[in-house]
Coordinates of C-alpha atoms (C1' of nucleotides) in Angstrom, one line a residue:
Chain A
M21 CA 77.9 91.5 108.5
P22 CA 78.0 89.2 105.5
L23 CA 81.0 89.0 103.4
A24 CA 79.1 88.6 100.2
N25 CA 78.1 91.4 97.9
E26 CA 76.5 94.4 99.5
K27 CA 74.1 96.9 98.1
T28 CA 75.5 100.2 96.6
T29 CA 73.7 102.2 99.2
A30 CA 76.2 101.3 101.9
G31 CA 76.6 104.1 104.3
R32 CA 79.5 105.7 106.3
D33 CA 80.2 102.7 108.4
D34 CA 81.0 100.2 105.8
G35 CA 84.7 101.2 105.9
S36 CA 84.8 102.5 102.3
L37 CA 86.2 105.7 103.7
R38 CA 87.4 106.6 107.1
V39 CA 85.5 109.8 107.8
L40 CA 82.8 110.6 105.4
N41 CA 79.7 112.7 105.5
G42 CA 76.4 111.5 104.0
E43 CA 76.7 113.3 100.7
A44 CA 80.2 112.2 100.0
A45 CA 79.4 108.6 100.8
D46 CA 76.4 108.7 98.5
R47 CA 78.2 110.3 95.6
L48 CA 81.0 107.8 95.9
A49 CA 78.6 104.9 96.2
A50 CA 76.8 106.1 93.1
I51 CA 79.8 105.8 90.8
S52 CA 81.2 102.7 92.4
R53 CA 81.0 99.0 91.6
V54 CA 81.3 96.5 94.4
L55 CA 83.5 93.4 93.8
T56 CA 84.8 90.6 95.9
V57 CA 88.1 88.7 95.6
P58 CA 88.7 85.4 97.2
A59 CA 91.8 85.0 99.5
G60 CA 95.0 84.6 97.7
R61 CA 93.8 85.9 94.3
P62 CA 95.2 88.9 92.6
V63 CA 93.4 92.2 92.8
M64 CA 95.4 94.2 90.4
M65 CA 98.7 94.0 88.5
E66 CA 101.6 96.4 88.1
G67 CA 101.7 97.8 84.6
A68 CA 98.0 97.2 83.8
P69 CA 96.0 100.1 82.5
A70 CA 94.8 102.2 85.5
T71 CA 91.2 102.6 84.4
E72 CA 89.8 102.5 87.9
L73 CA 90.9 102.8 91.5
Y74 CA 89.7 101.0 94.5
S75 CA 88.9 101.3 98.2
V76 CA 89.0 98.4 100.6
S77 CA 85.6 97.7 102.2
Q78 CA 86.3 94.5 104.0
G79 CA 89.3 92.2 104.4
I80 CA 93.0 92.7 103.9
V81 CA 94.9 93.4 100.7
S82 CA 98.7 93.2 100.2
V83 CA 100.3 95.7 97.9
F84 CA 103.6 94.7 96.5
K85 CA 106.3 95.2 93.9
L86 CA 108.1 92.4 92.1
M87 CA 111.7 92.6 91.0
P88 CA 112.7 90.9 87.8
D89 CA 114.8 88.4 89.8
G90 CA 111.7 87.3 91.7
R91 CA 112.2 89.1 94.9
R92 CA 109.1 90.7 96.3
Q93 CA 108.5 93.7 98.5
I94 CA 105.2 94.0 100.1
T95 CA 104.8 97.8 100.6
G96 CA 101.7 97.6 102.7
F97 CA 98.8 95.6 104.1
L98 CA 95.7 97.6 103.4
Y99 CA 92.7 97.5 105.7
P100 CA 89.2 98.8 105.1
G101 CA 89.3 102.5 104.3
S102 CA 92.5 102.5 102.3
F103 CA 92.7 103.4 98.6
L104 CA 94.4 101.3 96.0
G105 CA 95.5 102.0 92.5
V106 CA 95.9 105.7 92.8
T107 CA 97.7 106.9 89.8
F108 CA 97.3 110.6 89.0
N109 CA 100.0 112.3 86.9
A110 CA 100.4 111.3 83.4
E111 CA 100.8 107.6 84.3
T112 CA 98.0 105.4 83.0
T113 CA 99.2 102.1 84.5
Y114 CA 99.3 100.8 88.0
A115 CA 102.6 101.2 89.8
Y116 CA 102.2 98.1 91.9
S117 CA 100.4 94.8 92.2
A118 CA 98.0 93.7 94.9
D119 CA 96.7 90.4 96.2
A120 CA 93.8 89.6 98.5
V121 CA 95.2 88.2 101.8
T122 CA 91.8 87.3 103.1
A123 CA 88.6 87.3 101.2
V124 CA 88.1 90.9 100.2
T125 CA 85.3 93.3 99.3
L126 CA 86.3 96.3 97.3
R127 CA 84.7 99.3 95.7
A128 CA 85.9 100.2 92.3
Y129 CA 85.7 103.7 91.0
P130 CA 86.2 104.6 87.4
R131 CA 89.1 107.0 87.4
R132 CA 87.5 109.7 85.4
D133 CA 84.4 109.8 87.6
F134 CA 86.5 109.7 90.7
E135 CA 88.5 112.7 89.6
R136 CA 85.3 114.5 88.9
L137 CA 84.1 113.8 92.4
L138 CA 87.3 115.1 93.8
D139 CA 86.6 118.4 92.1
E140 CA 82.9 118.5 93.0
V141 CA 82.6 117.1 96.5
P142 CA 84.7 118.6 99.2
G143 CA 84.1 115.7 101.6
V144 CA 85.5 113.2 99.1
R145 CA 88.5 115.4 98.5
R146 CA 89.3 115.8 102.1
A147 CA 89.0 112.2 102.9
F148 CA 91.1 111.2 100.0
I149 CA 93.9 113.7 100.7
A150 CA 93.9 112.6 104.3
A151 CA 94.1 109.0 103.3
M152 CA 97.1 109.7 101.1
A153 CA 98.8 111.7 103.8
D154 CA 98.3 108.8 106.1
E155 CA 99.8 106.4 103.7
L156 CA 102.7 108.6 103.1
T157 CA 103.4 109.0 106.8
E158 CA 103.2 105.2 107.2
A159 CA 105.5 104.7 104.3
Q160 CA 108.1 106.9 106.0
D161 CA 107.8 105.1 109.3
R162 CA 108.4 101.8 107.4
M163 CA 111.4 103.2 105.7
L164 CA 112.9 103.7 109.1
L165 CA 112.0 100.2 110.1
L166 CA 113.4 98.6 107.0
A167 CA 116.6 100.6 107.0
H168 CA 117.8 100.5 110.6
R169 CA 116.2 97.7 112.6
S170 CA 117.0 94.2 113.6
A171 CA 114.8 91.2 112.8
S172 CA 113.3 91.1 116.3
E173 CA 112.6 94.9 116.3
R174 CA 110.8 94.5 113.0
L175 CA 108.7 91.6 114.1
A176 CA 107.8 93.1 117.5
C177 CA 106.9 96.3 115.8
F178 CA 104.8 94.4 113.3
L179 CA 102.8 92.6 116.0
L180 CA 102.2 95.7 118.0
T181 CA 101.0 97.5 114.9
L182 CA 98.6 94.7 114.0
A183 CA 97.4 94.7 117.6
G184 CA 96.9 98.4 117.5
R185 CA 95.0 98.2 114.3
Q186 CA 92.6 95.6 115.7
A187 CA 92.2 97.5 118.9
G188 CA 91.0 100.5 116.9
K189 CA 87.3 99.5 117.2
G190 CA 86.9 99.1 120.9
G191 CA 89.7 101.2 122.2
E192 CA 91.4 99.0 124.8
P193 CA 94.4 97.0 123.5
V194 CA 93.7 93.4 122.4
D195 CA 95.8 90.5 123.6
T196 CA 95.1 88.2 120.7
V197 CA 96.2 89.3 117.3
Y198 CA 94.7 87.7 114.2
I199 CA 97.4 87.2 111.6
P200 CA 95.9 86.0 108.4
M201 CA 99.0 86.5 106.3
R202 CA 101.6 83.8 105.7
G203 CA 105.1 83.8 107.0
S204 CA 106.5 84.6 103.6
D205 CA 104.2 87.5 103.3
I206 CA 105.3 88.9 106.7
A207 CA 108.9 88.3 105.6
D208 CA 108.4 90.2 102.3
Y209 CA 106.7 93.0 104.2
L210 CA 109.5 93.3 106.8
G211 CA 112.4 92.8 104.4
L212 CA 113.4 89.5 106.0
T213 CA 113.3 85.8 104.9
A214 CA 110.6 83.4 105.9
E215 CA 113.2 81.5 107.9
T216 CA 114.2 84.5 109.9
V217 CA 110.6 85.3 110.7
S218 CA 110.0 81.8 111.9
R219 CA 113.1 81.8 114.0
T220 CA 112.4 85.1 115.6
L221 CA 108.9 84.2 116.4
A222 CA 110.2 81.0 117.9
V223 CA 112.5 83.1 120.2
F224 CA 109.5 85.2 121.3
R225 CA 107.6 82.0 122.1
R226 CA 110.5 80.5 124.0
K227 CA 110.8 83.7 126.0
G228 CA 107.1 83.6 126.9
I229 CA 106.3 86.8 125.1
V230 CA 103.8 85.4 122.7
H231 CA 101.8 82.2 122.3
A232 CA 100.7 80.6 119.1
E233 CA 97.0 80.1 119.0
R234 CA 94.8 78.1 116.8
G235 CA 93.9 79.4 113.3
G236 CA 96.6 81.9 112.6
S237 CA 96.2 84.0 115.7
I238 CA 98.9 84.6 118.2
G239 CA 98.4 85.7 121.8
I240 CA 100.4 88.5 123.3
L241 CA 101.4 87.4 126.7
D242 CA 103.9 90.1 127.6
R243 CA 103.1 93.4 125.8
G244 CA 105.8 95.2 127.8
A245 CA 108.5 92.9 126.6
L246 CA 107.3 93.3 123.1
E247 CA 107.3 97.0 123.3
A248 CA 110.8 96.9 124.7
L249 CA 111.9 94.7 121.8
A250 CA 110.2 97.0 119.3
G251 CA 112.8 99.4 120.6
P252 CA 113.0 103.1 120.5
L253 CA 110.3 103.9 118.0
S254 CA 108.5 107.0 118.9
R255 CA 105.2 106.0 117.3
H256 CA 103.9 102.6 116.4
I257 CA 102.7 102.7 112.9
Chain B
M16 CA 118.9 133.1 88.7
P17 CA 120.0 134.5 92.0
L18 CA 119.6 132.5 95.2
A19 CA 118.5 135.5 97.3
N20 CA 114.9 136.4 98.1
E21 CA 112.6 136.6 95.1
K22 CA 109.4 138.6 94.7
T23 CA 106.1 137.1 95.5
T24 CA 105.0 137.5 91.9
A25 CA 107.2 134.6 90.7
G26 CA 105.5 132.7 87.9
R27 CA 105.2 129.2 86.8
D28 CA 108.8 128.5 86.2
D29 CA 110.2 129.2 89.6
G30 CA 109.8 125.6 90.6
S31 CA 107.3 126.1 93.3
L32 CA 105.0 123.6 91.6
R33 CA 105.6 121.2 88.8
V34 CA 102.8 122.0 86.4
L35 CA 100.7 125.0 87.2
N36 CA 98.6 127.3 85.2
G37 CA 98.6 131.0 85.7
E38 CA 95.8 131.4 88.1
A39 CA 96.9 128.6 90.4
A40 CA 100.4 130.0 90.6
D41 CA 99.1 133.5 91.3
R42 CA 96.7 132.3 94.0
L43 CA 99.5 130.3 95.7
A44 CA 101.9 133.2 95.5
A45 CA 99.3 135.4 97.0
I46 CA 99.1 133.4 100.2
S47 CA 102.8 132.5 100.4
R48 CA 105.7 133.9 102.2
V49 CA 109.2 133.3 100.8
L50 CA 112.0 132.4 103.0
T51 CA 115.6 131.2 102.7
V52 CA 117.5 128.8 104.8
P53 CA 121.3 128.5 104.7
A54 CA 122.9 125.2 104.1
G55 CA 123.0 122.9 107.0
R56 CA 120.3 124.7 109.0
P57 CA 117.0 123.2 110.1
V58 CA 113.9 123.9 108.1
M59 CA 111.3 122.3 110.4
M60 CA 111.2 120.0 113.4
E61 CA 109.2 116.9 114.1
G62 CA 106.6 117.5 116.7
A63 CA 106.4 121.3 116.2
P64 CA 102.9 122.7 115.6
A65 CA 102.1 122.4 111.9
T66 CA 100.9 125.9 111.2
E67 CA 102.2 126.1 107.7
L68 CA 103.4 123.9 104.9
Y69 CA 106.1 124.5 102.4
S70 CA 107.2 123.9 98.9
V71 CA 110.8 123.9 97.8
S72 CA 111.6 126.6 95.2
Q73 CA 115.4 126.3 95.0
G74 CA 118.0 124.0 96.6
I75 CA 117.7 120.7 98.3
V76 CA 116.1 119.7 101.6
S77 CA 116.6 116.5 103.5
V78 CA 113.6 115.1 105.3
F79 CA 114.3 112.8 108.2
K80 CA 113.1 111.0 111.3
L81 CA 115.2 110.6 114.4
M82 CA 115.0 107.7 116.8
P83 CA 115.5 108.3 120.5
D84 CA 118.8 106.3 120.3
G85 CA 120.2 108.8 117.8
R86 CA 119.8 106.8 114.6
R87 CA 118.5 108.8 111.8
Q88 CA 116.6 107.9 108.6
I89 CA 116.5 110.4 105.8
T90 CA 113.3 109.6 104.1
G91 CA 113.9 111.8 101.1
F92 CA 115.9 114.6 99.5
L93 CA 113.4 117.1 98.2
Y94 CA 114.1 119.1 95.1
P95 CA 112.2 122.1 93.8
G96 CA 108.5 121.4 93.3
S97 CA 108.1 119.1 96.3
F98 CA 105.9 119.8 99.3
L99 CA 107.0 119.7 102.8
G100 CA 105.1 119.6 106.1
V101 CA 101.9 118.2 104.8
T102 CA 99.8 117.1 107.8
F103 CA 96.1 116.9 107.1
N104 CA 94.1 114.6 109.4
A105 CA 93.7 115.6 112.9
E106 CA 97.4 115.9 113.4
T107 CA 98.6 119.4 114.2
T108 CA 102.3 118.7 114.4
Y109 CA 104.9 117.8 111.8
A110 CA 105.6 114.1 111.4
Y111 CA 109.2 114.6 110.5
S112 CA 112.1 117.1 110.6
A113 CA 113.8 118.7 107.7
D114 CA 117.2 120.3 107.1
A115 CA 118.6 122.4 104.3
V116 CA 121.2 120.5 102.4
T117 CA 122.2 123.4 100.2
A118 CA 121.1 127.0 100.6
V119 CA 117.4 126.7 100.1
T120 CA 114.5 129.0 99.0
L121 CA 111.1 127.9 100.2
R122 CA 107.5 129.1 100.0
A123 CA 105.5 128.9 103.2
Y124 CA 101.8 128.6 103.0
P125 CA 99.6 129.0 106.1
R126 CA 97.8 125.7 106.5
R127 CA 94.3 127.2 106.6
D128 CA 94.8 129.3 103.6
F129 CA 96.3 126.4 101.6
E130 CA 93.4 124.2 102.5
R131 CA 91.0 126.8 101.2
L132 CA 92.9 127.1 97.9
L133 CA 92.7 123.3 97.6
D134 CA 88.9 123.7 97.7
E135 CA 88.7 126.7 95.4
V136 CA 91.4 126.3 92.8
P137 CA 91.3 123.1 90.7
G138 CA 94.8 123.7 89.4
V139 CA 96.3 123.8 92.9
R140 CA 94.4 120.7 93.9
R141 CA 95.5 118.7 90.9
A142 CA 99.1 119.7 91.3
F143 CA 99.1 118.9 95.0
I144 CA 97.5 115.5 94.6
A145 CA 99.9 114.6 91.8
A146 CA 102.8 115.7 94.0
M147 CA 101.6 113.5 96.8
A148 CA 101.0 110.5 94.5
D149 CA 104.6 111.0 93.2
E150 CA 106.0 111.0 96.7
L151 CA 104.1 107.9 97.6
T152 CA 105.3 106.0 94.5
E153 CA 108.8 107.1 95.3
A154 CA 108.5 106.0 98.9
Q155 CA 107.4 102.6 97.7
D156 CA 110.3 102.3 95.4
R157 CA 112.6 103.2 98.2
M158 CA 111.1 100.5 100.5
L159 CA 112.1 98.0 97.9
L160 CA 115.6 99.4 97.8
L161 CA 116.0 99.5 101.6
A162 CA 114.6 96.1 102.2
H163 CA 116.3 93.9 99.6
R164 CA 119.3 95.5 98.2
S165 CA 123.1 95.3 98.8
A166 CA 125.2 98.3 99.5
S167 CA 126.5 98.6 96.0
E168 CA 123.1 98.2 94.5
R169 CA 121.9 101.0 96.7
L170 CA 124.7 103.4 96.0
A171 CA 124.6 102.7 92.2
C172 CA 120.9 103.3 92.2
F173 CA 121.3 106.5 94.2
L174 CA 123.9 107.9 91.8
L175 CA 121.8 107.1 88.8
T176 CA 118.8 108.7 90.4
L177 CA 120.6 111.9 91.1
A178 CA 122.0 111.9 87.5
G179 CA 118.5 111.4 86.2
R180 CA 117.1 114.2 88.3
Q181 CA 119.8 116.6 87.1
A182 CA 119.3 115.5 83.5
G183 CA 115.7 116.5 83.7
K184 CA 116.2 120.0 82.4
G185 CA 118.1 119.2 79.1
G186 CA 117.0 115.7 78.4
E187 CA 120.3 113.9 77.6
P188 CA 121.9 112.1 80.6
V189 CA 124.6 114.0 82.4
D190 CA 128.0 112.5 83.1
T191 CA 128.8 114.6 86.1
V192 CA 126.6 114.4 89.1
Y193 CA 126.6 117.1 91.7
I194 CA 126.4 115.7 95.2
P195 CA 126.0 118.4 97.8
M196 CA 125.1 116.0 100.6
R197 CA 127.6 114.6 103.0
G198 CA 128.6 111.0 103.3
S199 CA 126.7 110.5 106.5
D200 CA 123.6 112.0 104.8
I201 CA 123.8 109.5 102.0
A202 CA 124.3 106.7 104.5
D203 CA 121.3 107.7 106.5
Y204 CA 119.3 107.9 103.3
L205 CA 120.3 104.5 102.0
G206 CA 120.2 102.8 105.3
L207 CA 123.9 102.2 105.5
T208 CA 126.8 103.5 107.5
A209 CA 129.1 106.3 106.4
E210 CA 132.0 103.8 106.4
T211 CA 130.1 101.5 104.0
V212 CA 129.3 104.4 101.7
S213 CA 132.9 105.4 101.6
R214 CA 134.1 101.9 101.0
T215 CA 131.6 101.2 98.3
L216 CA 132.4 104.4 96.5
A217 CA 136.1 103.5 96.7
V218 CA 135.3 100.2 95.0
F219 CA 133.5 102.0 92.3
R220 CA 136.5 104.3 91.8
R221 CA 138.9 101.5 91.8
K222 CA 136.9 99.8 89.1
G223 CA 136.9 102.9 87.0
I224 CA 133.2 103.3 87.1
V225 CA 133.2 106.8 88.7
H226 CA 135.7 109.5 89.3
A227 CA 135.8 111.9 92.2
E228 CA 135.7 115.5 90.9
R229 CA 136.4 118.7 92.7
G230 CA 133.8 120.3 94.8
G231 CA 131.5 117.4 95.7
S232 CA 130.8 116.3 92.2
I233 CA 131.5 112.8 90.9
G234 CA 131.9 111.9 87.3
I235 CA 130.2 108.8 85.9
L236 CA 132.7 107.1 83.7
D237 CA 130.9 103.9 83.0
R238 CA 127.1 104.3 83.1
G239 CA 126.5 100.8 81.8
A240 CA 128.5 99.3 84.7
L241 CA 126.6 101.4 87.1
E242 CA 123.3 100.3 85.7
A243 CA 124.3 96.7 85.9
L244 CA 125.3 97.2 89.6
A245 CA 122.0 99.0 90.3
G246 CA 120.6 95.6 89.4
P247 CA 117.2 94.5 88.4
L248 CA 115.2 97.6 89.2
S249 CA 112.5 98.2 86.7
R250 CA 112.4 101.9 87.1
H251 CA 115.1 104.2 88.5
I252 CA 113.4 106.5 91.0
Chain C
dC10 C1' 149.8 126.3 113.7
dG11 C1' 146.6 123.3 115.8
dC12 C1' 141.9 122.1 116.1
dC13 C1' 137.8 120.1 114.4
dT14 C1' 134.8 118.0 111.2
dG15 C1' 134.4 114.7 107.6
dG16 C1' 136.4 111.1 104.9
dT17 C1' 139.3 106.9 104.4
dT18 C1' 141.0 102.5 105.6
dG19 C1' 141.7 98.2 108.5
dA20 C1' 140.4 94.3 111.7
dT21 C1' 136.9 92.1 114.0
dT22 C1' 132.2 90.8 115.2
dT23 C1' 127.5 90.2 114.5
dC24 C1' 123.5 89.0 112.4
dA25 C1' 120.6 87.7 108.8
dT26 C1' 120.8 84.8 104.7
dT27 C1' 121.5 80.7 102.3
dC28 C1' 121.3 75.9 101.6
dA29 C1' 119.3 71.8 103.2
dA30 C1' 116.3 68.7 105.4
dA31 C1' 112.7 67.3 108.4
dA32 C1' 108.3 68.2 110.4
dA33 C1' 103.6 70.0 110.6
dC34 C1' 99.5 71.4 108.3
dG35 C1' 95.4 71.3 105.3
dG36 C1' 92.9 69.6 101.8
dT37 C1' 91.4 65.5 98.7
dG38 C1' 89.8 61.3 97.6
dG39 C1' 89.5 56.6 98.5
Chain D
dC11 C1' 88.3 57.9 109.0
dC12 C1' 92.6 57.6 107.3
dA13 C1' 96.4 57.8 103.9
dC14 C1' 98.5 60.7 100.7
dC15 C1' 100.0 64.9 98.6
dG16 C1' 101.6 69.6 98.1
dT17 C1' 102.5 73.5 100.7
dT18 C1' 104.2 76.0 104.6
dT19 C1' 106.8 76.1 108.8
dT20 C1' 110.5 74.8 111.6
dT21 C1' 115.2 73.8 112.7
dG22 C1' 120.2 73.2 111.8
dA23 C1' 124.9 74.5 110.0
dA24 C1' 127.7 77.3 107.2
dT25 C1' 128.4 81.5 104.7
dG26 C1' 128.7 86.2 103.9
dA27 C1' 127.8 91.2 104.0
dA28 C1' 127.6 95.2 106.5
dA29 C1' 128.1 97.1 111.3
dT30 C1' 131.2 98.2 114.7
dC31 C1' 135.4 99.7 116.8
dA32 C1' 139.4 102.1 116.1
dA33 C1' 143.0 104.6 114.0
dC34 C1' 144.6 107.7 110.6
dC35 C1' 144.4 111.3 107.0
dA36 C1' 142.9 115.7 104.6
dG37 C1' 141.1 120.1 104.4
dG38 C1' 139.0 124.5 106.4
dC39 C1' 139.2 127.9 109.8
dG40 C1' 139.9 130.4 113.9

DNA sequence: CGCCTGGTTGATTTCATTCAAAAACGGTGG
DNA sequence: CCACCGTTTTTGAATGAAATCAACCAGGCG
């Protein structure tokens, strides 16, 4: 599973779309261009002409908005399967910026061609609408988080969410979560400061709930406590 | 423009969809059922089977999530043209609840029929995807607001947004904003408490920026000041 | 008239931010 | 291999903004 450029014939399991039948995958692959972005580099910029849209194949992308005063809100960390740069309506520019958190492989689809596929291929359409509905649901969950939750609730929720995302493959929950993003990224994602994130994580460590591992991973020692801290959230994003 | 039940032959200007050609409107109308909900009553409940989805024709709907501990986050106030109860994916239940803020007229579409129209009628599909993209963009803007902004920034932004929405029809900005929602609704929307909303509004009044009018309207006396308070936000939602 | 809901105002507390500085980390080049 | 640098993380103390707790006021309605 190399990180370098792949062939355009990639099938359903390359993560370019969550659920995708053969035809849809082929048609998408046919109009797509594969590109890679090194960790930390920009993927797209708010305000740039939206000539194409992307899906994440490998790696993690952060999507964010900048305020003129320099503050930044990361609106999401996108994993393989997510779409990026979707701007239908009259808009012809991207509504947000995106950076590569890790080294990233993307598929780029020319906007016109993609829209044509939406019309022609039911499988593409369904997958795309489902992906958007997912993102919308997730956005609403995160509004709840940002509006009404304490720092430890936010961080506990974040860790459990990441753990859940990584568990996806196998099924059983993982006890070690790989966290490639920096503290300030997490802070901007959760609406906190880097200091508060650090402090809160320190508290978790002191309580024996988590354990900092080598290389940006942290081990979950007491999932129950973490879930209790995450608080009364019906569903973990 | 009566608020009571309308005929199913309603055309393109009834607000059931933003931009819609004749065929799409007709096909949608054909599968839809019109219903009205009095102010303050529930429209749908989180967790209920998602057998149909809705579009708002007239009035305002609040969409919200409840936490087990009673806290509530209003994720949006929906105006005519917005969709409600969209749950593709495997999910068969609604992801959120909704109440009628004012008396509301809705169109209900059986989920299966609507999905079929998405496949068959390009106009419906485009309008629907555009509406979702809009909602997503709006959700991201509101994340920014909830995460990083002070109470007065939030409230100023809220007022300007409402003013902008009501200006839509004519074009020139309005100076009187109709605010049918209660203080606690605004608070739950902005991630504040009702007390803070009241206090902040009192400050605005004291400064001569706004003026409380009769019947739940407030007059904007100094739009410039309000925009300055709303702060460095590139685009008002 | 009195009740009930919703809005206002005040006093206090709490929690995250801010400002500041030290410590750890990771890469680079001698 | 180690010293050096810039960056990121950690920790501390002080500040500040909104939440909380609580009381009071105004209007609508039985």
